GROMACS .gro file of N, CA and C in nm:
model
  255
    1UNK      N    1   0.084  -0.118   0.000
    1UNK     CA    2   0.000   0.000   0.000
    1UNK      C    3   0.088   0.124   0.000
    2UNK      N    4   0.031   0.229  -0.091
    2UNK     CA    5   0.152   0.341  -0.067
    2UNK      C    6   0.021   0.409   0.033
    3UNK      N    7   0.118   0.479   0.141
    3UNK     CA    8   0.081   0.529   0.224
    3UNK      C    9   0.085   0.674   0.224
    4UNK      N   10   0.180   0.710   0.139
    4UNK     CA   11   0.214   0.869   0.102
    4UNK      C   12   0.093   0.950   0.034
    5UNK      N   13   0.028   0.803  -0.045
    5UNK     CA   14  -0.070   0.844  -0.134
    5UNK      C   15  -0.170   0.902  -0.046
    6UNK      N   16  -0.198   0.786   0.049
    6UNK     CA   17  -0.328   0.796   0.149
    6UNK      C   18  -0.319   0.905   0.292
    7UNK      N   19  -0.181   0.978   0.336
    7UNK     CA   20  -0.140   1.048   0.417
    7UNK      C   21  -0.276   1.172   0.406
    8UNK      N   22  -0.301   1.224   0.327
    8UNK     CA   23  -0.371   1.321   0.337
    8UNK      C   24  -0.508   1.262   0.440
    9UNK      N   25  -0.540   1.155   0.429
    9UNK     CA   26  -0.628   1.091   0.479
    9UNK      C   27  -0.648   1.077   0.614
   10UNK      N   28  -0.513   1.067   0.633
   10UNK     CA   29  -0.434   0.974   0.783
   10UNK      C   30  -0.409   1.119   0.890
   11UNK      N   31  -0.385   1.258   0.791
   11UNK     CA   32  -0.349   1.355   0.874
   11UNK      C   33  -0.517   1.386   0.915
   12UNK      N   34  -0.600   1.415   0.793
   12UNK     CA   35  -0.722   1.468   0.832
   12UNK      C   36  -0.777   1.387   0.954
   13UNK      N   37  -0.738   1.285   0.989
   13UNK     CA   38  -0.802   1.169   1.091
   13UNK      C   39  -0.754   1.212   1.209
   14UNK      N   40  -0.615   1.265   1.192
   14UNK     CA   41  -0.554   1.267   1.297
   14UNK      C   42  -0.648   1.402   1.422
   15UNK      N   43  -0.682   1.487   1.404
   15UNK     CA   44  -0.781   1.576   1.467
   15UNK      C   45  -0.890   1.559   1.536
   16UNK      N   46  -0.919   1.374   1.481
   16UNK     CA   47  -1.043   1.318   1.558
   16UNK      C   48  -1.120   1.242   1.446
   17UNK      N   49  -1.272   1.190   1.448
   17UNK     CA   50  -1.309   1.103   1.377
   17UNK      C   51  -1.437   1.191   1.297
   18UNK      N   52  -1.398   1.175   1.200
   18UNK     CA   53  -1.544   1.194   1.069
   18UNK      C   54  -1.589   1.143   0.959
   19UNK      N   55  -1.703   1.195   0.949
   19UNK     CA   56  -1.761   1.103   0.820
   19UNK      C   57  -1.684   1.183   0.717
   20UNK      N   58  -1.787   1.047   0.610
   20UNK     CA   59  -1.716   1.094   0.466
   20UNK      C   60  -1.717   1.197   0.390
   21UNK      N   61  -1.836   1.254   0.434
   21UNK     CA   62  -1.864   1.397   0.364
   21UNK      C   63  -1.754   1.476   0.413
   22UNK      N   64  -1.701   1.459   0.528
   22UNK     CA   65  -1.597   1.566   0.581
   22UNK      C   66  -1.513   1.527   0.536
   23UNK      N   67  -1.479   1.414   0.574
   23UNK     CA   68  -1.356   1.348   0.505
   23UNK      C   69  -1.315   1.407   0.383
   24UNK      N   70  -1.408   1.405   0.292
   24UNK     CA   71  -1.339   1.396   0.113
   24UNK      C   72  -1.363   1.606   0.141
   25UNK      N   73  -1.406   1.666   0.190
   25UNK     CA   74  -1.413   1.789   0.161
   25UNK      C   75  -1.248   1.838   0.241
   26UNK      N   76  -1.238   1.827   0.355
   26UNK     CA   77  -1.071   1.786   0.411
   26UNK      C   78  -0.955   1.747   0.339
   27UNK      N   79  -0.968   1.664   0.306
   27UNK     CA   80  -0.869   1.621   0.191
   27UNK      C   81  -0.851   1.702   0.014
   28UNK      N   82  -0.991   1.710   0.002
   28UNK     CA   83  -1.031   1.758  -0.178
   28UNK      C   84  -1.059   1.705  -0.282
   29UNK      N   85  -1.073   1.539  -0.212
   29UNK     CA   86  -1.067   1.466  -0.333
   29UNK      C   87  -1.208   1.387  -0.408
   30UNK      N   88  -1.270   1.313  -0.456
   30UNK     CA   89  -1.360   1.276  -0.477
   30UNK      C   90  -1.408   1.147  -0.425
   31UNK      N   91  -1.548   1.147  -0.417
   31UNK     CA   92  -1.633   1.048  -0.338
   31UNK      C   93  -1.561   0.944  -0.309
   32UNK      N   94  -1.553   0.876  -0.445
   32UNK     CA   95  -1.485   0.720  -0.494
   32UNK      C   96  -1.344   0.745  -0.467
   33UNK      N   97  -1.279   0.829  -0.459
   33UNK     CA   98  -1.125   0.839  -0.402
   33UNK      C   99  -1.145   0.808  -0.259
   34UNK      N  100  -1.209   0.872  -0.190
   34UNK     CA  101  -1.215   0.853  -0.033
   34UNK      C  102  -1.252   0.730   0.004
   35UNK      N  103  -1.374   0.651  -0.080
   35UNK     CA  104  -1.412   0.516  -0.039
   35UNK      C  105  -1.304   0.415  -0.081
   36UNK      N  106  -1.247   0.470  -0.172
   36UNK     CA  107  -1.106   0.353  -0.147
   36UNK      C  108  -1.007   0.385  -0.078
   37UNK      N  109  -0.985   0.533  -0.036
   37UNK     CA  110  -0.884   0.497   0.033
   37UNK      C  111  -0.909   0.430   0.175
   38UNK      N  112  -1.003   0.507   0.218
   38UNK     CA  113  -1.098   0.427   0.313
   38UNK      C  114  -1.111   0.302   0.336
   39UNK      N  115  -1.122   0.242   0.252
   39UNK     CA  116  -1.122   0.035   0.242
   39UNK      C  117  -1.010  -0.003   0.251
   40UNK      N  118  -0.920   0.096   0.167
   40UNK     CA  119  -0.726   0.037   0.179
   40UNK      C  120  -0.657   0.049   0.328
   41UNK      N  121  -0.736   0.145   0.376
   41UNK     CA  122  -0.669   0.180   0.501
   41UNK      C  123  -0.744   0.109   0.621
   42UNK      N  124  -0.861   0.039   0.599
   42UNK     CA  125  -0.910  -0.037   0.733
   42UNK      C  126  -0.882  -0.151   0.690
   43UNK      N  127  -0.831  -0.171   0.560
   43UNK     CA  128  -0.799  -0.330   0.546
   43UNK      C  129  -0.634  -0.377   0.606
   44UNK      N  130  -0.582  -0.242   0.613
   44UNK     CA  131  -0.490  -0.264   0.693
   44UNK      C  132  -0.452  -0.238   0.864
   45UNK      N  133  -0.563  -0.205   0.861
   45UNK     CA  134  -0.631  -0.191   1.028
   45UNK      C  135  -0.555  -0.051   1.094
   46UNK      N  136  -0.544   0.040   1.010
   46UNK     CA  137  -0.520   0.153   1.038
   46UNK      C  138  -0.639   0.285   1.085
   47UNK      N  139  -0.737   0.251   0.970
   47UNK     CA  140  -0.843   0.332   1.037
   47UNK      C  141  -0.978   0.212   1.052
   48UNK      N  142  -1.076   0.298   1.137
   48UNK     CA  143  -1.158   0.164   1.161
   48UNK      C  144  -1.347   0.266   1.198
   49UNK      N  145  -1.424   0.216   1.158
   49UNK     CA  146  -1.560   0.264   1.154
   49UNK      C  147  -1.653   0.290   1.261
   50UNK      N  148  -1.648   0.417   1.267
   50UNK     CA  149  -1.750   0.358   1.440
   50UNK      C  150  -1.814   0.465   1.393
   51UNK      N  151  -1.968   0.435   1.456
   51UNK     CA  152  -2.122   0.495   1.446
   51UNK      C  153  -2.078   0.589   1.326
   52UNK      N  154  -2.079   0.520   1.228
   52UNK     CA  155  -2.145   0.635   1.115
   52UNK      C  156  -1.969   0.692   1.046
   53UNK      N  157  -1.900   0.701   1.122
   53UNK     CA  158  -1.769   0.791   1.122
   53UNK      C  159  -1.632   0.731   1.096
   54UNK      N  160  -1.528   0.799   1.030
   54UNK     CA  161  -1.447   0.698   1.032
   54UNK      C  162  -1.309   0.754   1.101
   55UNK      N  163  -1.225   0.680   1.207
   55UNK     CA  164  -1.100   0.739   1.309
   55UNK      C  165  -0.995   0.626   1.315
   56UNK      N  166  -0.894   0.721   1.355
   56UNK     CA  167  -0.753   0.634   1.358
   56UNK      C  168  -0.767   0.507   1.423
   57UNK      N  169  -0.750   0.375   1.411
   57UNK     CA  170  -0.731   0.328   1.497
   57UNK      C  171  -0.605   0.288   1.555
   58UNK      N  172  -0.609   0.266   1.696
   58UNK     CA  173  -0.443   0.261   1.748
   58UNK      C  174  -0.324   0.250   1.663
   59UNK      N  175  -0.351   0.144   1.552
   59UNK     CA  176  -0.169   0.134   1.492
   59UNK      C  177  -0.188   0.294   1.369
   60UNK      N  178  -0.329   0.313   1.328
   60UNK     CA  179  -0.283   0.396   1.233
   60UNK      C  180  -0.267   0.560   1.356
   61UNK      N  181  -0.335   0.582   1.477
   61UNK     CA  182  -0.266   0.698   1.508
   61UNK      C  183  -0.114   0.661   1.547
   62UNK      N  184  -0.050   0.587   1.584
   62UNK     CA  185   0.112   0.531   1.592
   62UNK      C  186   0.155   0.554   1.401
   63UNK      N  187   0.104   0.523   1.358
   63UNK     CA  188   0.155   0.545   1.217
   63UNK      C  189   0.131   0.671   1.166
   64UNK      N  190   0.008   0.755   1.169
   64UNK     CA  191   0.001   0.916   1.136
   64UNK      C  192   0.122   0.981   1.207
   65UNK      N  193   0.148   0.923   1.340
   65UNK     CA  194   0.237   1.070   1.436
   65UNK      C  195   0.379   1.066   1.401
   66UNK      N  196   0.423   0.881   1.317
   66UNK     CA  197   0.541   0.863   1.265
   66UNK      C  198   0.531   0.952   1.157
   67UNK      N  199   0.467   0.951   1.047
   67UNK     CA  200   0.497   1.013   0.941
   67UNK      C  201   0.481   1.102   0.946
   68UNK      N  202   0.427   1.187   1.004
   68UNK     CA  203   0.390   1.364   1.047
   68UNK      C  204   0.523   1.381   1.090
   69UNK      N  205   0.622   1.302   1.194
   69UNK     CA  206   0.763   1.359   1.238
   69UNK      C  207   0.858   1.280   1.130
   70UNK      N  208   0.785   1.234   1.019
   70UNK     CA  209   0.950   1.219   0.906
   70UNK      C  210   0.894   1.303   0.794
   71UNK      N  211   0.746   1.401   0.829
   71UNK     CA  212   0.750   1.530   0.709
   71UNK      C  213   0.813   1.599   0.775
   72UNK      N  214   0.873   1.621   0.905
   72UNK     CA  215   0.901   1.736   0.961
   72UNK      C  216   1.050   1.730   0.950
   73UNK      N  217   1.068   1.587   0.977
   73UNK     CA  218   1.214   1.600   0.939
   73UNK      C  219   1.279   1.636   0.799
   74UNK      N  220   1.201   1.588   0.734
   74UNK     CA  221   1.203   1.602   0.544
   74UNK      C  222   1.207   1.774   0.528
   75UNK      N  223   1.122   1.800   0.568
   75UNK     CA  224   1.111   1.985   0.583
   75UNK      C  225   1.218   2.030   0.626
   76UNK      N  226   1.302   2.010   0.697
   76UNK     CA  227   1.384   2.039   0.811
   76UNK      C  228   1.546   2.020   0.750
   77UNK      N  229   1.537   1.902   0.681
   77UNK     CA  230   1.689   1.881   0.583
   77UNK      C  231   1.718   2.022   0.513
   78UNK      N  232   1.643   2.041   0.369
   78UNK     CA  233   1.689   2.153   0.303
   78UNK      C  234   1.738   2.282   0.432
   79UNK      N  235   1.660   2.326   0.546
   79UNK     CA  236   1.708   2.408   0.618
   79UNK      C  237   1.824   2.385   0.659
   80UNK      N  238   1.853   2.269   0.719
   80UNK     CA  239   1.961   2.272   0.789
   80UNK      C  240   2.094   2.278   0.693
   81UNK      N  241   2.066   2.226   0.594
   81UNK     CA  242   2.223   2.210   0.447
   81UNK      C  243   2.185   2.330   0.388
   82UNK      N  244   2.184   2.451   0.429
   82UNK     CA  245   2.262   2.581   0.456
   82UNK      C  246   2.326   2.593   0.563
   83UNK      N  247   2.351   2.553   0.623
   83UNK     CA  248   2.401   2.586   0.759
   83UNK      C  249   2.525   2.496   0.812
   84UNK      N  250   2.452   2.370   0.727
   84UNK     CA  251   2.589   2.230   0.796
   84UNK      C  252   2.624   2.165   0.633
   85UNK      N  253   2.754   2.163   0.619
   85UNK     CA  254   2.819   2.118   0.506
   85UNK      C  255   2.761   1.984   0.479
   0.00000   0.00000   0.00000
């Protein structure tokens, strides 16, 4: 699964749990984009369905907060190579 693809997904989750209408308006993308990423990502038991809504579940908030601190680090390279040879 690329996950980079589905990140936009994984960050919008990260804030708490919503439906799909929020979901795909959060992200930008279309209906049928969200319902798959949606299926790709609880089939890997990252996000998971409750009343109506859809939220991180445990391994995917452990997996959103990893990749949120290797965009930050990614962000953070070009700054620092001005500074360090």
């Amino acid at each position: 699964m690329a996950l980079t693809r589905r990140w936009p997904v994984l960050d919008a989750l990260r804030t708490g749990a919503l439906d799909w209408r929020d979901l795909q308006e959060r992200v930008g993308v279309s209906r049928p984009t969200v319902h798959r990423q949606l299926r790709a990502l609880g089939g890997v038991e990252l996000v998971a369905k409750r009343d109506g809504t859809f939220a991180l579940a445990p391994v995917g908030e452990l997996t959103a907060t990893e990749f949120s601190r290797m965009f930050e680090v990614m962000d953070t390279v070009p700054a620092l190579s001005q500074v360090v040879p």
